[in-house]
mmCIF file of C-alpha atoms in Angstrom:
data_model
loop_
_atom_site.group_PDB
_atom_site.id
_atom_site.type_symbol
_atom_site.label_atom_id
_atom_site.label_comp_id
_atom_site.label_asym_id
_atom_site.label_seq_id
_atom_site.Cartn_x
_atom_site.Cartn_y
_atom_site.Cartn_z
ATOM 1 C CA GLY T 1 -28.643 -16.221 45.911
ATOM 2 C CA ALA T 2 -28.973 -13.335 48.009
ATOM 3 C CA VAL T 3 -32.710 -12.056 48.865
ATOM 4 C CA VAL T 4 -34.249 -8.835 48.561
ATOM 5 C CA SER T 5 -38.280 -7.921 49.289
ATOM 6 C CA GLN T 6 -40.032 -5.166 49.220
ATOM 7 C CA HIS T 7 -43.305 -4.087 51.471
ATOM 8 C CA PRO T 8 -46.008 -3.227 50.653
ATOM 9 C CA SER T 9 -46.051 -5.177 47.184
ATOM 10 C CA TRP T 10 -48.889 -2.602 45.824
ATOM 11 C CA VAL T 11 -50.229 0.921 46.688
ATOM 12 C CA ILE T 12 -52.808 3.146 45.998
ATOM 13 C CA CYS T 13 -54.239 6.615 48.149
ATOM 14 C CA LYS T 14 -55.134 9.298 48.531
ATOM 15 C CA SER T 15 -53.612 12.557 46.517
ATOM 16 C CA GLY T 16 -52.043 14.571 49.297
ATOM 17 C CA THR T 17 -51.181 11.127 51.572
ATOM 18 C CA SER T 18 -47.916 9.780 52.090
ATOM 19 C CA VAL T 19 -46.711 5.994 51.262
ATOM 20 C CA LYS T 20 -43.630 4.456 53.110
ATOM 21 C CA ILE T 21 -41.875 1.853 50.966
ATOM 22 C CA GLU T 22 -39.572 -0.277 52.372
ATOM 23 C CA CYS T 23 -36.426 -2.796 51.286
ATOM 24 C CA ARG T 24 -35.651 -5.143 52.576
ATOM 25 C CA SER T 25 -31.766 -7.230 52.338
ATOM 26 C CA LEU T 26 -33.321 -11.046 54.005
ATOM 27 C CA ASP T 27 -29.971 -12.754 53.800
ATOM 28 C CA PHE T 28 -27.124 -10.540 53.492
ATOM 29 C CA GLN T 29 -25.966 -7.243 54.541
ATOM 30 C CA ALA T 30 -25.979 -4.234 52.647
ATOM 31 C CA THR T 31 -24.308 -0.296 53.340
ATOM 32 C CA THR T 32 -26.024 0.862 50.193
ATOM 33 C CA MET T 33 -29.131 -0.208 48.834
ATOM 34 C CA PHE T 34 -30.721 1.710 45.312
ATOM 35 C CA TRP T 35 -34.299 3.386 44.451
ATOM 36 C CA TYR T 36 -35.553 2.954 40.934
ATOM 37 C CA ARG T 37 -38.497 4.568 39.509
ATOM 38 C CA GLN T 38 -40.049 2.594 36.047
ATOM 39 C CA PHE T 39 -42.932 3.352 34.221
ATOM 40 C CA PRO T 40 -44.746 1.804 31.124
ATOM 41 C CA LYS T 41 -43.243 0.469 28.813
ATOM 42 C CA GLN T 42 -39.678 2.551 30.366
ATOM 43 C CA SER T 43 -36.600 1.384 31.960
ATOM 44 C CA LEU T 44 -35.213 1.840 35.435
ATOM 45 C CA MET T 45 -34.571 5.020 36.874
ATOM 46 C CA LEU T 46 -32.204 5.389 39.429
ATOM 47 C CA MET T 47 -33.912 7.791 42.174
ATOM 48 C CA ALA T 48 -31.365 8.256 45.101
ATOM 49 C CA THR T 49 -28.421 5.284 46.294
ATOM 50 C CA SER T 50 -29.687 5.060 49.944
ATOM 51 C CA ASN T 51 -26.314 5.005 52.631
ATOM 52 C CA GLU T 52 -26.498 3.515 55.356
ATOM 53 C CA GLY T 53 -25.996 6.220 57.899
ATOM 54 C CA SER T 54 -25.465 8.559 56.384
ATOM 55 C CA LYS T 55 -27.702 10.741 54.123
ATOM 56 C CA ALA T 56 -28.661 9.455 50.365
ATOM 57 C CA THR T 57 -27.279 10.753 47.220
ATOM 58 C CA TYR T 58 -29.900 12.046 44.900
ATOM 59 C CA GLU T 59 -30.100 11.631 41.317
ATOM 60 C CA GLN T 60 -30.939 15.005 39.210
ATOM 61 C CA GLY T 61 -34.119 15.807 39.001
ATOM 62 C CA VAL T 62 -35.179 14.249 42.117
ATOM 63 C CA GLU T 63 -36.436 15.860 45.001
ATOM 64 C CA LYS T 64 -35.413 14.340 47.924
ATOM 65 C CA ASP T 65 -37.973 16.233 50.480
ATOM 66 C CA LYS T 66 -40.484 14.832 48.146
ATOM 67 C CA PHE T 67 -38.590 10.950 48.039
ATOM 68 C CA LEU T 68 -37.064 10.831 51.799
ATOM 69 C CA ILE T 69 -35.234 7.930 52.331
ATOM 70 C CA ASN T 70 -33.724 6.829 55.790
ATOM 71 C CA HIS T 71 -31.611 3.654 55.410
ATOM 72 C CA ALA T 72 -31.565 3.376 59.452
ATOM 73 C CA SER T 73 -29.670 -0.260 59.700
ATOM 74 C CA LEU T 74 -27.783 -2.775 57.497
ATOM 75 C CA THR T 75 -31.097 -4.757 56.226
ATOM 76 C CA LEU T 76 -33.715 -1.828 55.877
ATOM 77 C CA SER T 77 -34.693 1.301 54.186
ATOM 78 C CA THR T 78 -36.881 3.212 53.367
ATOM 79 C CA LEU T 79 -38.615 5.237 50.462
ATOM 80 C CA THR T 80 -41.514 7.755 51.826
ATOM 81 C CA VAL T 81 -43.045 9.134 49.111
ATOM 82 C CA THR T 82 -44.379 12.343 51.145
ATOM 83 C CA SER T 83 -48.161 14.101 49.926
ATOM 84 C CA ALA T 84 -48.043 12.107 46.925
ATOM 85 C CA HIS T 85 -49.674 13.212 43.984
ATOM 86 C CA PRO T 86 -51.335 11.352 41.099
ATOM 87 C CA GLU T 87 -48.298 11.641 39.190
ATOM 88 C CA ASP T 88 -46.529 9.673 41.484
ATOM 89 C CA SER T 89 -48.255 6.915 40.704
ATOM 90 C CA SER T 90 -45.231 4.053 39.278
ATOM 91 C CA PHE T 91 -43.444 1.426 39.881
ATOM 92 C CA TYR T 92 -40.520 1.455 42.745
ATOM 93 C CA ILE T 93 -37.585 -1.548 42.681
ATOM 94 C CA CYS T 94 -35.317 -1.451 45.721
ATOM 95 C CA SER T 95 -31.923 -2.972 44.473
ATOM 96 C CA ALA T 96 -29.079 -3.853 46.886
ATOM 97 C CA PRO T 97 -25.439 -5.305 46.487
ATOM 98 C CA ASP T 98 -24.035 -7.820 49.098
ATOM 99 C CA ASP T 99 -21.348 -6.908 50.778
ATOM 100 C CA LEU T 100 -19.714 -9.675 50.800
ATOM 101 C CA ARG T 101 -19.915 -10.698 47.348
ATOM 102 C CA GLY T 102 -19.475 -6.556 45.317
ATOM 103 C CA ASP T 103 -20.256 -6.969 42.177
ATOM 104 C CA GLU T 104 -23.850 -7.861 42.066
ATOM 105 C CA GLN T 105 -27.337 -6.568 43.534
ATOM 106 C CA PHE T 106 -29.848 -8.133 43.992
ATOM 107 C CA PHE T 107 -33.532 -7.103 43.674
ATOM 108 C CA GLY T 108 -36.888 -6.793 45.015
ATOM 109 C CA PRO T 109 -39.634 -7.390 43.628
ATOM 110 C CA GLY T 110 -40.762 -3.485 43.154
ATOM 111 C CA THR T 111 -43.971 -1.772 45.201
ATOM 112 C CA ARG T 112 -47.190 -0.481 42.423
ATOM 113 C CA LEU T 113 -48.080 3.257 43.207
ATOM 114 C CA THR T 114 -51.066 3.841 43.007
ATOM 115 C CA VAL T 115 -52.137 7.855 43.366
ATOM 116 C CA LEU T 116 -56.271 8.394 43.397
ATOM 117 C CA GLY Q 1 -23.271 10.058 30.232
ATOM 118 C CA ASP Q 2 -23.811 6.577 29.691
ATOM 119 C CA SER Q 3 -27.056 5.149 28.473
ATOM 120 C CA VAL Q 4 -28.019 1.492 26.591
ATOM 121 C CA THR Q 5 -30.539 1.417 23.908
ATOM 122 C CA GLN Q 6 -32.130 -1.593 23.167
ATOM 123 C CA MET Q 7 -34.375 -3.298 20.167
ATOM 124 C CA GLU Q 8 -38.417 -1.590 20.796
ATOM 125 C CA GLY Q 9 -40.018 -5.009 21.641
ATOM 126 C CA PRO Q 10 -42.229 -7.128 21.555
ATOM 127 C CA VAL Q 11 -41.088 -9.498 21.174
ATOM 128 C CA THR Q 12 -43.461 -12.490 19.943
ATOM 129 C CA LEU Q 13 -41.376 -16.166 18.988
ATOM 130 C CA SER Q 14 -42.470 -20.111 19.221
ATOM 131 C CA GLU Q 15 -40.697 -22.326 20.441
ATOM 132 C CA GLU Q 16 -36.928 -23.472 19.564
ATOM 133 C CA ALA Q 17 -36.868 -20.843 17.907
ATOM 134 C CA PHE Q 18 -33.355 -18.537 17.682
ATOM 135 C CA LEU Q 19 -33.907 -15.298 19.376
ATOM 136 C CA THR Q 20 -31.448 -11.968 19.736
ATOM 137 C CA ILE Q 21 -32.334 -8.957 21.249
ATOM 138 C CA ASN Q 22 -29.735 -5.830 20.352
ATOM 139 C CA CYS Q 23 -28.451 -3.502 22.163
ATOM 140 C CA THR Q 24 -26.183 -1.170 21.829
ATOM 141 C CA TYR Q 25 -24.049 1.542 25.202
ATOM 142 C CA THR Q 26 -22.385 4.849 24.940
ATOM 143 C CA ALA Q 27 -20.133 5.405 27.581
ATOM 144 C CA THR Q 28 -16.439 6.143 29.001
ATOM 145 C CA GLY Q 29 -13.918 4.209 29.676
ATOM 146 C CA TYR Q 30 -14.738 0.905 30.683
ATOM 147 C CA PRO Q 31 -17.615 -0.589 31.898
ATOM 148 C CA SER Q 32 -19.156 -3.310 32.586
ATOM 149 C CA LEU Q 33 -22.209 -4.454 30.886
ATOM 150 C CA PHE Q 34 -25.114 -7.413 32.025
ATOM 151 C CA TRP Q 35 -28.390 -8.516 31.141
ATOM 152 C CA TYR Q 36 -30.977 -9.306 33.476
ATOM 153 C CA VAL Q 37 -34.944 -10.848 33.286
ATOM 154 C CA GLN Q 38 -37.531 -10.312 34.701
ATOM 155 C CA TYR Q 39 -39.520 -12.599 34.681
ATOM 156 C CA PRO Q 40 -43.432 -12.823 35.725
ATOM 157 C CA GLY Q 41 -44.446 -11.212 39.061
ATOM 158 C CA GLU Q 42 -40.638 -11.003 40.240
ATOM 159 C CA GLY Q 43 -37.419 -8.545 40.954
ATOM 160 C CA LEU Q 44 -34.478 -8.511 37.954
ATOM 161 C CA GLN Q 45 -31.883 -11.093 37.955
ATOM 162 C CA LEU Q 46 -29.191 -10.908 36.432
ATOM 163 C CA LEU Q 47 -28.817 -13.295 33.455
ATOM 164 C CA LEU Q 48 -26.012 -12.616 32.702
ATOM 165 C CA LYS Q 49 -22.327 -10.356 32.363
ATOM 166 C CA ALA Q 50 -19.007 -10.007 30.593
ATOM 167 C CA THR Q 51 -16.526 -7.339 32.471
ATOM 168 C CA LYS Q 52 -14.284 -6.751 29.412
ATOM 169 C CA ALA Q 53 -14.289 -6.545 25.670
ATOM 170 C CA ASP Q 54 -14.303 -10.465 24.078
ATOM 171 C CA ASP Q 55 -15.743 -11.896 27.685
ATOM 172 C CA LYS Q 56 -18.700 -13.990 26.621
ATOM 173 C CA GLY Q 57 -21.008 -14.962 29.283
ATOM 174 C CA SER Q 58 -23.745 -16.958 29.210
ATOM 175 C CA ASN Q 59 -26.008 -18.880 31.184
ATOM 176 C CA LYS Q 60 -29.093 -21.027 30.705
ATOM 177 C CA GLY Q 61 -28.491 -21.033 26.746
ATOM 178 C CA PHE Q 62 -28.348 -17.372 26.769
ATOM 179 C CA GLU Q 63 -24.858 -15.512 25.396
ATOM 180 C CA ALA Q 64 -23.764 -12.119 24.936
ATOM 181 C CA THR Q 65 -20.826 -11.576 24.033
ATOM 182 C CA TYR Q 66 -18.519 -7.645 24.640
ATOM 183 C CA ARG Q 67 -17.928 -6.375 21.902
ATOM 184 C CA LYS Q 68 -16.329 -3.169 22.370
ATOM 185 C CA GLU Q 69 -15.611 -2.279 18.413
ATOM 186 C CA THR Q 70 -19.586 -2.386 17.610
ATOM 187 C CA THR Q 71 -19.662 -1.303 21.928
ATOM 188 C CA SER Q 72 -22.642 -3.792 21.470
ATOM 189 C CA PHE Q 73 -23.599 -6.938 23.872
ATOM 190 C CA HIS Q 74 -26.909 -7.956 21.905
ATOM 191 C CA LEU Q 75 -28.243 -11.755 23.631
ATOM 192 C CA GLU Q 76 -28.780 -14.817 22.144
ATOM 193 C CA LYS Q 77 -29.882 -18.308 22.067
ATOM 194 C CA GLY Q 78 -30.162 -20.541 19.501
ATOM 195 C CA SER Q 79 -34.048 -22.765 20.878
ATOM 196 C CA VAL Q 80 -36.342 -20.168 23.708
ATOM 197 C CA GLN Q 81 -38.796 -22.216 25.124
ATOM 198 C CA VAL Q 82 -41.938 -20.679 26.728
ATOM 199 C CA SER Q 83 -40.834 -20.567 30.153
ATOM 200 C CA ASP Q 84 -38.443 -17.803 29.029
ATOM 201 C CA SER Q 85 -41.197 -15.313 28.280
ATOM 202 C CA ALA Q 86 -39.986 -12.377 30.464
ATOM 203 C CA VAL Q 87 -38.953 -8.961 30.268
ATOM 204 C CA TYR Q 88 -35.320 -8.737 29.923
ATOM 205 C CA PHE Q 89 -32.659 -5.583 30.541
ATOM 206 C CA CYS Q 90 -29.568 -4.677 28.928
ATOM 207 C CA ALA Q 91 -27.479 -2.522 31.526
ATOM 208 C CA LEU Q 92 -23.912 -1.136 32.364
ATOM 209 C CA ARG Q 93 -21.476 -0.401 35.409
ATOM 210 C CA ASN Q 94 -19.139 1.516 34.734
ATOM 211 C CA THR Q 95 -16.051 1.881 36.426
ATOM 212 C CA GLY Q 96 -15.253 3.908 39.828
ATOM 213 C CA ALA Q 97 -19.246 4.784 39.369
ATOM 214 C CA ASN Q 98 -19.963 2.454 42.940
ATOM 215 C CA SER Q 99 -22.098 -0.226 41.398
ATOM 216 C CA LYS Q 100 -24.777 2.205 40.180
ATOM 217 C CA LEU Q 101 -26.539 0.462 36.588
ATOM 218 C CA THR Q 102 -27.685 2.053 33.196
ATOM 219 C CA PHE Q 103 -30.840 0.137 31.620
ATOM 220 C CA GLY Q 104 -32.082 0.502 28.735
ATOM 221 C CA LYS Q 105 -35.590 -0.129 28.494
ATOM 222 C CA GLY Q 106 -36.248 -3.305 28.194
ATOM 223 C CA ILE Q 107 -37.844 -5.265 26.181
ATOM 224 C CA THR Q 108 -40.824 -7.578 26.193
ATOM 225 C CA LEU Q 109 -40.427 -11.715 25.057
ATOM 226 C CA SER Q 110 -43.032 -14.283 24.725
ATOM 227 C CA VAL Q 111 -42.925 -17.575 23.499
ATOM 228 C CA ARG Q 112 -45.906 -19.440 21.961
ATOM 229 C CA PRO Q 113 -46.349 -22.804 22.983
#
């Protein structure tokens, strides 16, 4: 199956700093990638849809200036949490549908962010 | 809006026990329904899916039937194994929703030897 990687797998940062998370499709191209946030014992909440070569589409209630998304190539999307605060601590997951297969989405292993 | 409701967990079973995980949904139109599984330390993987009413998805001994009349997509397995221990998510994707998935809360299954 198609593989999606995320880097880093975990990160600890100080309050006020910015953190960048990478999502890569390793063996397929993805014009669209999705970013989710998962709180403990809760569902995955879609944050935004990342579109290659254009602006991301954010879900209602998600601050686009806080969660910067860049989809510069067909295999890479990045999520930057700017001026992070403890309430941003969470598990961030990306997914990508394989453009050639259409239906199925492939998920990255997630990134655990802890803001002190 | 669309929503998915899963039964509360966690669930602990002995090996070879019968498994049912309930999932109901609310959606307009005719959504596709999915079960995803997340093994420890790994990303979500598609377990099975059904795209229309009365379809049955199956994989690795797991089954789920798309029931439009009860808006349900319950996951079943006749005999669970220790290796089935994981978190299970029910999800839907509505038509014309450019592949956006709506997830349930997930349920943790632990299978004892």
